[in-house]
Amino acid sequence: MSENHETVAPAPGATRLNLVSDCGDCFGLCCVALAYTASADFAIDKPAGRPCPNLTGEFSCGIHRDLRAKGFQGCTVYDCFGAGQKVSQHTFKGRDWRTAPKSAAAMFEVFPVMRQLHELLWYVTEALALPKARPVHAELRTALRETEAFTELAPDELRDLDVAAHRDRVNRLLLKASELTRAEFKGKKGKDRRGADLMGARLKGADLRGANLRGALVIAADLRGADLRVADLIGADFRDALLDGADLTDAFFLTQAQLNAAKGDRATRIPSTLLRPAHWTAR
């Protein structure tokens, strides 16, 4: 998936933390370490640890400009939050898995761990930019420092890190930040959609301001013209969701990957920290 995803704009503070993918400094780790299955998102099966046949000798994508047309839509959606270059250039000090094959297995094991840590850094950074979440900012800053420290660990330490436990602790803080930010909407009908199955739901023009859509399945839902301001969208699956004319201006914990997976248009309003996906402009 090297050089293949939509351009990612940094969240506040993300550039400082190097949370923006830079495929030029990565050894194509997402194209090798990860597995994918032939589906609407990928044209072929590929097991973990095997290089994608489209990966070039220079660690770039040979079909970068035609990924969607050739059935690799999933590649255009994926985002490592800068974990690829961190593992390539820092954890393994610029030694790539081709010239140092003995490091390959460890590098491929460490990459998904680093990706989770960088994703957490992205969310914590965004939570620190939420004014109403100020009561938990001190705890969030501590979580940020702890997570940054984990990204500096040696390969064997990263591999053995209980990232799930750390993620759970950080997520509790993110939930507090969310509740503080959405406090004025608490208790209002239809605002708690956490983990809801909204696949194909008809939500055109729906008032979802301040809604909790954490982990919701919004696949192929009709959200045209919906109001999603101040909604918590962490982990919501927006694949093929229709966002034409929707307002996500102040939605938070929304990532570029989620937007890339959806279908929007020029009238869709998005947070200033994200970019309008290239494929939206053709609609």
PDB file of C-alpha atoms in Angstrom:
ATOM      1  CA  MET A   1       0.000   0.000   0.000  1.00  0.00           C
ATOM      2  CA  SER A   2       3.028   2.245  -0.292  1.00  0.00           C
ATOM      3  CA  GLU A   3       2.350   5.609  -1.967  1.00  0.00           C
ATOM      4  CA  ASN A   4      -1.244   4.605  -2.429  1.00  0.00           C
ATOM      5  CA  HIS A   5      -3.484   6.180   0.154  1.00  0.00           C
ATOM      6  CA  GLU A   6      -5.236   9.512  -0.217  1.00  0.00           C
ATOM      7  CA  THR A   7      -3.191  12.475   0.981  1.00  0.00           C
ATOM      8  CA  VAL A   8      -3.541  12.834   4.727  1.00  0.00           C
ATOM      9  CA  ALA A   9      -3.777  16.193   6.439  1.00  0.00           C
ATOM     10  CA  PRO A  10      -2.356  16.421   9.945  1.00  0.00           C
ATOM     11  CA  ALA A  11      -4.533  16.766  13.021  1.00  0.00           C
ATOM     12  CA  PRO A  12      -3.491  19.600  15.364  1.00  0.00           C
ATOM     13  CA  GLY A  13      -0.007  18.719  16.577  1.00  0.00           C
ATOM     14  CA  ALA A  14       0.219  15.634  14.376  1.00  0.00           C
ATOM     15  CA  THR A  15       3.093  16.960  12.278  1.00  0.00           C
ATOM     16  CA  ARG A  16       5.190  17.476  15.409  1.00  0.00           C
ATOM     17  CA  LEU A  17       4.572  13.874  16.399  1.00  0.00           C
ATOM     18  CA  ASN A  18       5.248  12.607  12.858  1.00  0.00           C
ATOM     19  CA  LEU A  19       1.796  11.043  12.551  1.00  0.00           C
ATOM     20  CA  VAL A  20       1.421  11.734   8.844  1.00  0.00           C
ATOM     21  CA  SER A  21       2.297   8.852   6.530  1.00  0.00           C
ATOM     22  CA  ASP A  22       5.443   9.374   4.468  1.00  0.00           C
ATOM     23  CA  CYS A  23       5.732   6.428   2.080  1.00  0.00           C
ATOM     24  CA  GLY A  24       9.028   7.753   0.749  1.00  0.00           C
ATOM     25  CA  ASP A  25      10.670   6.956   4.093  1.00  0.00           C
ATOM     26  CA  CYS A  26       9.004   3.567   4.511  1.00  0.00           C
ATOM     27  CA  PHE A  27      10.028   0.148   3.210  1.00  0.00           C
ATOM     28  CA  GLY A  28       6.542  -0.658   1.935  1.00  0.00           C
ATOM     29  CA  LEU A  29       5.659  -2.311   5.220  1.00  0.00           C
ATOM     30  CA  CYS A  30       1.891  -2.183   4.754  1.00  0.00           C
ATOM     31  CA  CYS A  31       2.412  -3.833   1.351  1.00  0.00           C
ATOM     32  CA  VAL A  32       4.213  -6.770   2.945  1.00  0.00           C
ATOM     33  CA  ALA A  33       3.400  -7.172   6.635  1.00  0.00           C
ATOM     34  CA  LEU A  34      -0.390  -7.099   6.294  1.00  0.00           C
ATOM     35  CA  ALA A  35      -2.690  -9.758   4.892  1.00  0.00           C
ATOM     36  CA  TYR A  36      -5.732  -9.118   2.726  1.00  0.00           C
ATOM     37  CA  THR A  37      -8.420 -11.212   1.098  1.00  0.00           C
ATOM     38  CA  ALA A  38      -9.905 -10.947  -2.377  1.00  0.00           C
ATOM     39  CA  SER A  39     -13.034  -8.837  -1.951  1.00  0.00           C
ATOM     40  CA  ALA A  40     -14.588  -5.546  -2.993  1.00  0.00           C
ATOM     41  CA  ASP A  41     -11.545  -3.874  -1.429  1.00  0.00           C
ATOM     42  CA  PHE A  42      -8.761  -6.079  -2.813  1.00  0.00           C
ATOM     43  CA  ALA A  43      -8.437  -7.813  -6.167  1.00  0.00           C
ATOM     44  CA  ILE A  44      -6.345 -10.718  -4.842  1.00  0.00           C
ATOM     45  CA  ASP A  45      -5.496 -12.719  -1.729  1.00  0.00           C
ATOM     46  CA  LYS A  46      -2.196 -11.935  -0.021  1.00  0.00           C
ATOM     47  CA  PRO A  47      -0.912 -13.549   3.187  1.00  0.00           C
ATOM     48  CA  ALA A  48       0.922 -11.571   5.852  1.00  0.00           C
ATOM     49  CA  GLY A  49       4.662 -11.404   5.222  1.00  0.00           C
ATOM     50  CA  ARG A  50       4.455 -11.782   1.454  1.00  0.00           C
ATOM     51  CA  PRO A  51       5.141  -8.682  -0.682  1.00  0.00           C
ATOM     52  CA  CYS A  52       2.249  -7.428  -2.776  1.00  0.00           C
ATOM     53  CA  PRO A  53       2.982  -8.181  -6.460  1.00  0.00           C
ATOM     54  CA  ASN A  54       2.525  -4.473  -7.164  1.00  0.00           C
ATOM     55  CA  LEU A  55       5.355  -3.454  -4.831  1.00  0.00           C
ATOM     56  CA  THR A  56       8.387  -2.269  -6.784  1.00  0.00           C
ATOM     57  CA  GLY A  57      12.045  -2.725  -5.968  1.00  0.00           C
ATOM     58  CA  GLU A  58      12.082   0.872  -4.708  1.00  0.00           C
ATOM     59  CA  PHE A  59       9.291   0.136  -2.193  1.00  0.00           C
ATOM     60  CA  SER A  60       6.698   2.094  -4.160  1.00  0.00           C
ATOM     61  CA  CYS A  61       3.398   1.001  -5.686  1.00  0.00           C
ATOM     62  CA  GLY A  62       3.551   0.080  -9.355  1.00  0.00           C
ATOM     63  CA  ILE A  63      -0.158   0.823  -9.901  1.00  0.00           C
ATOM     64  CA  HIS A  64      -0.489   3.819  -7.593  1.00  0.00           C
ATOM     65  CA  ARG A  65      -2.509   5.903 -10.066  1.00  0.00           C
ATOM     66  CA  ASP A  66      -4.865   3.045 -10.929  1.00  0.00           C
ATOM     67  CA  LEU A  67      -5.477   1.377  -7.574  1.00  0.00           C
ATOM     68  CA  ARG A  68      -9.234   1.932  -7.509  1.00  0.00           C
ATOM     69  CA  ALA A  69      -9.661   1.003 -11.158  1.00  0.00           C
ATOM     70  CA  LYS A  70      -7.725  -2.231 -10.647  1.00  0.00           C
ATOM     71  CA  GLY A  71      -9.666  -3.362  -7.590  1.00  0.00           C
ATOM     72  CA  PHE A  72      -7.413  -2.176  -4.787  1.00  0.00           C
ATOM     73  CA  GLN A  73      -9.729   0.347  -3.171  1.00  0.00           C
ATOM     74  CA  GLY A  74      -8.672  -0.905   0.266  1.00  0.00           C
ATOM     75  CA  CYS A  75      -5.149   0.362  -0.358  1.00  0.00           C
ATOM     76  CA  THR A  76      -6.401   3.899  -0.965  1.00  0.00           C
ATOM     77  CA  VAL A  77      -8.186   3.855   2.387  1.00  0.00           C
ATOM     78  CA  TYR A  78      -5.424   2.487   4.621  1.00  0.00           C
ATOM     79  CA  ASP A  79      -3.437   4.879   6.801  1.00  0.00           C
ATOM     80  CA  CYS A  80      -0.588   3.898   9.127  1.00  0.00           C
ATOM     81  CA  PHE A  81      -0.481   7.305  10.881  1.00  0.00           C
ATOM     82  CA  GLY A  82       3.265   7.480  10.204  1.00  0.00           C
ATOM     83  CA  ALA A  83       4.068   4.110  11.793  1.00  0.00           C
ATOM     84  CA  GLY A  84       5.698   2.837   8.609  1.00  0.00           C
ATOM     85  CA  GLN A  85       8.469   5.391   8.489  1.00  0.00           C
ATOM     86  CA  LYS A  86       8.938   5.193  12.275  1.00  0.00           C
ATOM     87  CA  VAL A  87       9.602   1.453  12.123  1.00  0.00           C
ATOM     88  CA  SER A  88      11.689   1.737   8.952  1.00  0.00           C
ATOM     89  CA  GLN A  89      13.888   4.665   9.857  1.00  0.00           C
ATOM     90  CA  HIS A  90      13.930   4.661  13.669  1.00  0.00           C
ATOM     91  CA  THR A  91      13.157   1.226  15.115  1.00  0.00           C
ATOM     92  CA  PHE A  92      15.273  -0.572  12.491  1.00  0.00           C
ATOM     93  CA  LYS A  93      17.602   2.373  11.817  1.00  0.00           C
ATOM     94  CA  GLY A  94      17.102   2.486   8.044  1.00  0.00           C
ATOM     95  CA  ARG A  95      17.900  -1.191   7.389  1.00  0.00           C
ATOM     96  CA  ASP A  96      15.294  -2.557   4.995  1.00  0.00           C
ATOM     97  CA  TRP A  97      13.968  -6.120   4.991  1.00  0.00           C
ATOM     98  CA  ARG A  98      15.405  -6.881   1.551  1.00  0.00           C
ATOM     99  CA  THR A  99      19.029  -6.048   2.302  1.00  0.00           C
ATOM    100  CA  ALA A 100      18.730  -7.319   5.898  1.00  0.00           C
ATOM    101  CA  PRO A 101      16.372 -10.305   5.517  1.00  0.00           C
ATOM    102  CA  LYS A 102      17.062 -11.575   9.036  1.00  0.00           C
ATOM    103  CA  SER A 103      15.238  -8.527  10.378  1.00  0.00           C
ATOM    104  CA  ALA A 104      12.176  -9.058   8.164  1.00  0.00           C
ATOM    105  CA  ALA A 105      10.073 -11.181  10.519  1.00  0.00           C
ATOM    106  CA  ALA A 106      10.658  -8.862  13.477  1.00  0.00           C
ATOM    107  CA  MET A 107       9.944  -5.774  11.369  1.00  0.00           C
ATOM    108  CA  PHE A 108       6.654  -7.218  10.125  1.00  0.00           C
ATOM    109  CA  GLU A 109       5.624  -8.153  13.691  1.00  0.00           C
ATOM    110  CA  VAL A 110       6.475  -4.727  15.081  1.00  0.00           C
ATOM    111  CA  PHE A 111       4.740  -2.703  12.378  1.00  0.00           C
ATOM    112  CA  PRO A 112       1.108  -3.435  13.459  1.00  0.00           C
ATOM    113  CA  VAL A 113       2.039  -2.635  17.074  1.00  0.00           C
ATOM    114  CA  MET A 114       3.579   0.692  16.078  1.00  0.00           C
ATOM    115  CA  ARG A 115       0.561   1.452  13.924  1.00  0.00           C
ATOM    116  CA  GLN A 116      -1.745   1.052  16.935  1.00  0.00           C
ATOM    117  CA  LEU A 117       0.464   3.318  19.028  1.00  0.00           C
ATOM    118  CA  HIS A 118       0.534   5.999  16.349  1.00  0.00           C
ATOM    119  CA  GLU A 119      -3.229   5.812  15.956  1.00  0.00           C
ATOM    120  CA  LEU A 120      -3.581   6.383  19.700  1.00  0.00           C
ATOM    121  CA  LEU A 121      -1.236   9.365  19.452  1.00  0.00           C
ATOM    122  CA  TRP A 122      -3.469  10.786  16.719  1.00  0.00           C
ATOM    123  CA  TYR A 123      -6.622  10.446  18.847  1.00  0.00           C
ATOM    124  CA  VAL A 124      -5.009  11.815  22.002  1.00  0.00           C
ATOM    125  CA  THR A 125      -3.618  14.756  20.042  1.00  0.00           C
ATOM    126  CA  GLU A 126      -7.104  15.514  18.742  1.00  0.00           C
ATOM    127  CA  ALA A 127      -8.647  15.145  22.216  1.00  0.00           C
ATOM    128  CA  LEU A 128      -6.180  17.732  23.492  1.00  0.00           C
ATOM    129  CA  ALA A 129      -7.574  20.138  20.896  1.00  0.00           C
ATOM    130  CA  LEU A 130     -11.144  19.805  22.256  1.00  0.00           C
ATOM    131  CA  PRO A 131     -11.751  22.861  24.504  1.00  0.00           C
ATOM    132  CA  LYS A 132     -14.574  21.254  26.483  1.00  0.00           C
ATOM    133  CA  ALA A 133     -12.345  18.270  27.312  1.00  0.00           C
ATOM    134  CA  ARG A 134      -9.986  20.494  29.321  1.00  0.00           C
ATOM    135  CA  PRO A 135     -10.766  18.728  32.641  1.00  0.00           C
ATOM    136  CA  VAL A 136      -8.974  15.618  31.337  1.00  0.00           C
ATOM    137  CA  HIS A 137      -6.220  17.381  29.393  1.00  0.00           C
ATOM    138  CA  ALA A 138      -3.621  16.737  32.107  1.00  0.00           C
ATOM    139  CA  GLU A 139      -4.338  12.995  32.035  1.00  0.00           C
ATOM    140  CA  LEU A 140      -4.318  13.055  28.247  1.00  0.00           C
ATOM    141  CA  ARG A 141      -0.902  14.709  28.206  1.00  0.00           C
ATOM    142  CA  THR A 142       0.394  11.965  30.491  1.00  0.00           C
ATOM    143  CA  ALA A 143      -1.072   9.346  28.141  1.00  0.00           C
ATOM    144  CA  LEU A 144       0.561  11.116  25.217  1.00  0.00           C
ATOM    145  CA  ARG A 145       3.995  10.978  26.868  1.00  0.00           C
ATOM    146  CA  GLU A 146       3.557   7.313  27.800  1.00  0.00           C
ATOM    147  CA  THR A 147       2.498   6.377  24.291  1.00  0.00           C
ATOM    148  CA  GLU A 148       5.359   8.321  22.727  1.00  0.00           C
ATOM    149  CA  ALA A 149       7.775   6.496  25.051  1.00  0.00           C
ATOM    150  CA  PHE A 150       6.424   3.138  23.868  1.00  0.00           C
ATOM    151  CA  THR A 151       7.139   4.078  20.248  1.00  0.00           C
ATOM    152  CA  GLU A 152      10.817   4.431  21.193  1.00  0.00           C
ATOM    153  CA  LEU A 153      11.146   0.840  22.428  1.00  0.00           C
ATOM    154  CA  ALA A 154      13.487  -1.701  20.839  1.00  0.00           C
ATOM    155  CA  PRO A 155      11.957  -4.243  18.418  1.00  0.00           C
ATOM    156  CA  ASP A 156      11.731  -7.100  20.932  1.00  0.00           C
ATOM    157  CA  GLU A 157      10.175  -4.816  23.558  1.00  0.00           C
ATOM    158  CA  LEU A 158       7.627  -3.512  21.074  1.00  0.00           C
ATOM    159  CA  ARG A 159       6.750  -7.020  19.985  1.00  0.00           C
ATOM    160  CA  ASP A 160       6.032  -8.045  23.584  1.00  0.00           C
ATOM    161  CA  LEU A 161       4.181  -4.841  24.534  1.00  0.00           C
ATOM    162  CA  ASP A 162       0.631  -5.349  25.839  1.00  0.00           C
ATOM    163  CA  VAL A 163      -0.711  -2.703  23.492  1.00  0.00           C
ATOM    164  CA  ALA A 164      -4.315  -3.834  24.045  1.00  0.00           C
ATOM    165  CA  ALA A 165      -4.114  -3.010  27.754  1.00  0.00           C
ATOM    166  CA  HIS A 166      -2.561   0.395  27.027  1.00  0.00           C
ATOM    167  CA  ARG A 167      -5.162   1.074  24.364  1.00  0.00           C
ATOM    168  CA  ASP A 168      -7.923   0.289  26.872  1.00  0.00           C
ATOM    169  CA  ARG A 169      -6.507   2.763  29.389  1.00  0.00           C
ATOM    170  CA  VAL A 170      -6.187   5.513  26.784  1.00  0.00           C
ATOM    171  CA  ASN A 171      -9.624   4.799  25.371  1.00  0.00           C
ATOM    172  CA  ARG A 172     -11.195   5.469  28.773  1.00  0.00           C
ATOM    173  CA  LEU A 173      -9.676   8.961  28.657  1.00  0.00           C
ATOM    174  CA  LEU A 174     -10.853   9.481  25.079  1.00  0.00           C
ATOM    175  CA  LEU A 175     -14.358   8.499  26.148  1.00  0.00           C
ATOM    176  CA  LYS A 176     -14.257  11.052  28.974  1.00  0.00           C
ATOM    177  CA  ALA A 177     -13.129  13.705  26.481  1.00  0.00           C
ATOM    178  CA  SER A 178     -15.997  12.702  24.216  1.00  0.00           C
ATOM    179  CA  GLU A 179     -18.600  12.859  26.973  1.00  0.00           C
ATOM    180  CA  LEU A 180     -17.430  16.308  28.062  1.00  0.00           C
ATOM    181  CA  THR A 181     -17.517  17.575  24.479  1.00  0.00           C
ATOM    182  CA  ARG A 182     -20.992  16.161  23.819  1.00  0.00           C
ATOM    183  CA  ALA A 183     -22.458  16.962  27.262  1.00  0.00           C
ATOM    184  CA  GLU A 184     -25.178  19.292  25.954  1.00  0.00           C
ATOM    185  CA  PHE A 185     -26.623  16.442  23.879  1.00  0.00           C
ATOM    186  CA  LYS A 186     -26.616  13.818  26.632  1.00  0.00           C
ATOM    187  CA  GLY A 187     -29.940  12.044  27.091  1.00  0.00           C
ATOM    188  CA  LYS A 188     -31.455  13.325  23.870  1.00  0.00           C
ATOM    189  CA  LYS A 189     -33.274  10.746  21.770  1.00  0.00           C
ATOM    190  CA  GLY A 190     -31.252   9.031  19.061  1.00  0.00           C
ATOM    191  CA  LYS A 191     -27.883  10.364  20.197  1.00  0.00           C
ATOM    192  CA  ASP A 192     -26.459   7.116  21.571  1.00  0.00           C
ATOM    193  CA  ARG A 193     -25.628   4.950  18.566  1.00  0.00           C
ATOM    194  CA  ARG A 194     -22.470   3.378  19.978  1.00  0.00           C
ATOM    195  CA  GLY A 195     -21.765   0.113  18.144  1.00  0.00           C
ATOM    196  CA  ALA A 196     -25.093   0.347  16.317  1.00  0.00           C
ATOM    197  CA  ASP A 197     -25.735  -1.629  13.157  1.00  0.00           C
ATOM    198  CA  LEU A 198     -26.665   1.105  10.690  1.00  0.00           C
ATOM    199  CA  MET A 199     -25.668  -0.745   7.532  1.00  0.00           C
ATOM    200  CA  GLY A 200     -27.688   0.677   4.666  1.00  0.00           C
ATOM    201  CA  ALA A 201     -29.697   2.842   7.074  1.00  0.00           C
ATOM    202  CA  ARG A 202     -31.795   5.637   5.625  1.00  0.00           C
ATOM    203  CA  LEU A 203     -30.519   8.640   7.535  1.00  0.00           C
ATOM    204  CA  LYS A 204     -30.837  11.284   4.872  1.00  0.00           C
ATOM    205  CA  GLY A 205     -31.041  14.683   6.539  1.00  0.00           C
ATOM    206  CA  ALA A 206     -30.842  13.135  10.023  1.00  0.00           C
ATOM    207  CA  ASP A 207     -29.990  15.299  13.024  1.00  0.00           C
ATOM    208  CA  LEU A 208     -27.003  13.454  14.473  1.00  0.00           C
ATOM    209  CA  ARG A 209     -25.444  16.412  16.234  1.00  0.00           C
ATOM    210  CA  GLY A 210     -23.545  15.245  19.303  1.00  0.00           C
ATOM    211  CA  ALA A 211     -24.271  11.596  18.528  1.00  0.00           C
ATOM    212  CA  ASN A 212     -22.119   8.801  19.887  1.00  0.00           C
ATOM    213  CA  LEU A 213     -21.318   6.698  16.820  1.00  0.00           C
ATOM    214  CA  ARG A 214     -18.292   4.942  18.303  1.00  0.00           C
ATOM    215  CA  GLY A 215     -17.720   1.680  16.467  1.00  0.00           C
ATOM    216  CA  ALA A 216     -21.010   1.953  14.591  1.00  0.00           C
ATOM    217  CA  LEU A 217     -21.437   0.093  11.302  1.00  0.00           C
ATOM    218  CA  VAL A 218     -22.484   2.802   8.886  1.00  0.00           C
ATOM    219  CA  ILE A 219     -21.582   0.822   5.770  1.00  0.00           C
ATOM    220  CA  ALA A 220     -23.513   2.049   2.708  1.00  0.00           C
ATOM    221  CA  ALA A 221     -25.801   4.163   4.913  1.00  0.00           C
ATOM    222  CA  ASP A 222     -27.551   7.127   3.304  1.00  0.00           C
ATOM    223  CA  LEU A 223     -26.294  10.141   5.262  1.00  0.00           C
ATOM    224  CA  ARG A 224     -26.847  12.707   2.547  1.00  0.00           C
ATOM    225  CA  GLY A 225     -27.449  16.087   4.111  1.00  0.00           C
ATOM    226  CA  ALA A 226     -27.131  14.673   7.644  1.00  0.00           C
ATOM    227  CA  ASP A 227     -25.868  16.897  10.460  1.00  0.00           C
ATOM    228  CA  LEU A 228     -22.943  15.167  12.195  1.00  0.00           C
ATOM    229  CA  ARG A 229     -21.479  18.156  13.967  1.00  0.00           C
ATOM    230  CA  VAL A 230     -19.905  17.409  17.363  1.00  0.00           C
ATOM    231  CA  ALA A 231     -20.421  13.675  16.771  1.00  0.00           C
ATOM    232  CA  ASP A 232     -17.935  11.137  18.130  1.00  0.00           C
ATOM    233  CA  LEU A 233     -16.971   9.024  15.106  1.00  0.00           C
ATOM    234  CA  ILE A 234     -14.108   6.986  16.516  1.00  0.00           C
ATOM    235  CA  GLY A 235     -13.972   3.584  14.833  1.00  0.00           C
ATOM    236  CA  ALA A 236     -17.202   4.075  12.849  1.00  0.00           C
ATOM    237  CA  ASP A 237     -17.153   2.093   9.599  1.00  0.00           C
ATOM    238  CA  PHE A 238     -18.064   4.499   6.796  1.00  0.00           C
ATOM    239  CA  ARG A 239     -17.337   2.235   3.838  1.00  0.00           C
ATOM    240  CA  ASP A 240     -19.493   3.360   0.906  1.00  0.00           C
ATOM    241  CA  ALA A 241     -21.597   5.596   3.154  1.00  0.00           C
ATOM    242  CA  LEU A 242     -23.199   8.454   1.224  1.00  0.00           C
ATOM    243  CA  LEU A 243     -22.095  11.772   2.703  1.00  0.00           C
ATOM    244  CA  ASP A 244     -23.180  14.135  -0.082  1.00  0.00           C
ATOM    245  CA  GLY A 245     -23.975  17.497   1.501  1.00  0.00           C
ATOM    246  CA  ALA A 246     -23.486  16.152   5.042  1.00  0.00           C
ATOM    247  CA  ASP A 247     -22.010  18.416   7.703  1.00  0.00           C
ATOM    248  CA  LEU A 248     -19.092  16.886   9.640  1.00  0.00           C
ATOM    249  CA  THR A 249     -17.510  20.249  10.426  1.00  0.00           C
ATOM    250  CA  ASP A 250     -16.950  19.702  14.151  1.00  0.00           C
ATOM    251  CA  ALA A 251     -17.131  15.910  14.202  1.00  0.00           C
ATOM    252  CA  PHE A 252     -14.196  14.528  16.151  1.00  0.00           C
ATOM    253  CA  PHE A 253     -12.041  11.395  16.193  1.00  0.00           C
ATOM    254  CA  LEU A 254     -12.731  11.211  12.463  1.00  0.00           C
ATOM    255  CA  THR A 255      -9.766  10.039  10.397  1.00  0.00           C
ATOM    256  CA  GLN A 256      -8.779  10.544   6.795  1.00  0.00           C
ATOM    257  CA  ALA A 257      -9.168   6.805   6.224  1.00  0.00           C
ATOM    258  CA  GLN A 258     -12.830   6.972   7.235  1.00  0.00           C
ATOM    259  CA  LEU A 259     -13.467   9.793   4.772  1.00  0.00           C
ATOM    260  CA  ASN A 260     -11.559   7.967   2.040  1.00  0.00           C
ATOM    261  CA  ALA A 261     -13.806   4.933   2.536  1.00  0.00           C
ATOM    262  CA  ALA A 262     -16.984   6.986   2.167  1.00  0.00           C
ATOM    263  CA  LYS A 263     -18.628   8.733  -0.774  1.00  0.00           C
ATOM    264  CA  GLY A 264     -19.045  12.475  -0.572  1.00  0.00           C
ATOM    265  CA  ASP A 265     -19.179  15.474  -2.864  1.00  0.00           C
ATOM    266  CA  ARG A 266     -18.106  19.105  -3.088  1.00  0.00           C
ATOM    267  CA  ALA A 267     -20.927  20.102  -0.725  1.00  0.00           C
ATOM    268  CA  THR A 268     -19.819  17.762   2.084  1.00  0.00           C
ATOM    269  CA  ARG A 269     -18.447  19.773   4.991  1.00  0.00           C
ATOM    270  CA  ILE A 270     -15.451  18.189   6.716  1.00  0.00           C
ATOM    271  CA  PRO A 271     -13.134  19.113   9.612  1.00  0.00           C
ATOM    272  CA  SER A 272     -10.387  21.570   8.688  1.00  0.00           C
ATOM    273  CA  THR A 273      -7.752  19.042   9.767  1.00  0.00           C
ATOM    274  CA  LEU A 274      -8.733  16.593   7.011  1.00  0.00           C
ATOM    275  CA  LEU A 275      -8.685  16.689   3.220  1.00  0.00           C
ATOM    276  CA  ARG A 276     -11.484  16.122   0.742  1.00  0.00           C
ATOM    277  CA  PRO A 277     -10.735  12.728  -0.868  1.00  0.00           C
ATOM    278  CA  ALA A 278      -9.727  12.939  -4.524  1.00  0.00           C
ATOM    279  CA  HIS A 279     -12.434  10.506  -5.657  1.00  0.00           C
ATOM    280  CA  TRP A 280     -15.183  12.734  -4.219  1.00  0.00           C
ATOM    281  CA  THR A 281     -14.551  15.505  -6.724  1.00  0.00           C
ATOM    282  CA  ALA A 282     -15.553  13.246  -9.607  1.00  0.00           C
ATOM    283  CA  ARG A 283     -19.074  12.790  -8.216  1.00  0.00           C
TER     284      ARG A 283
END
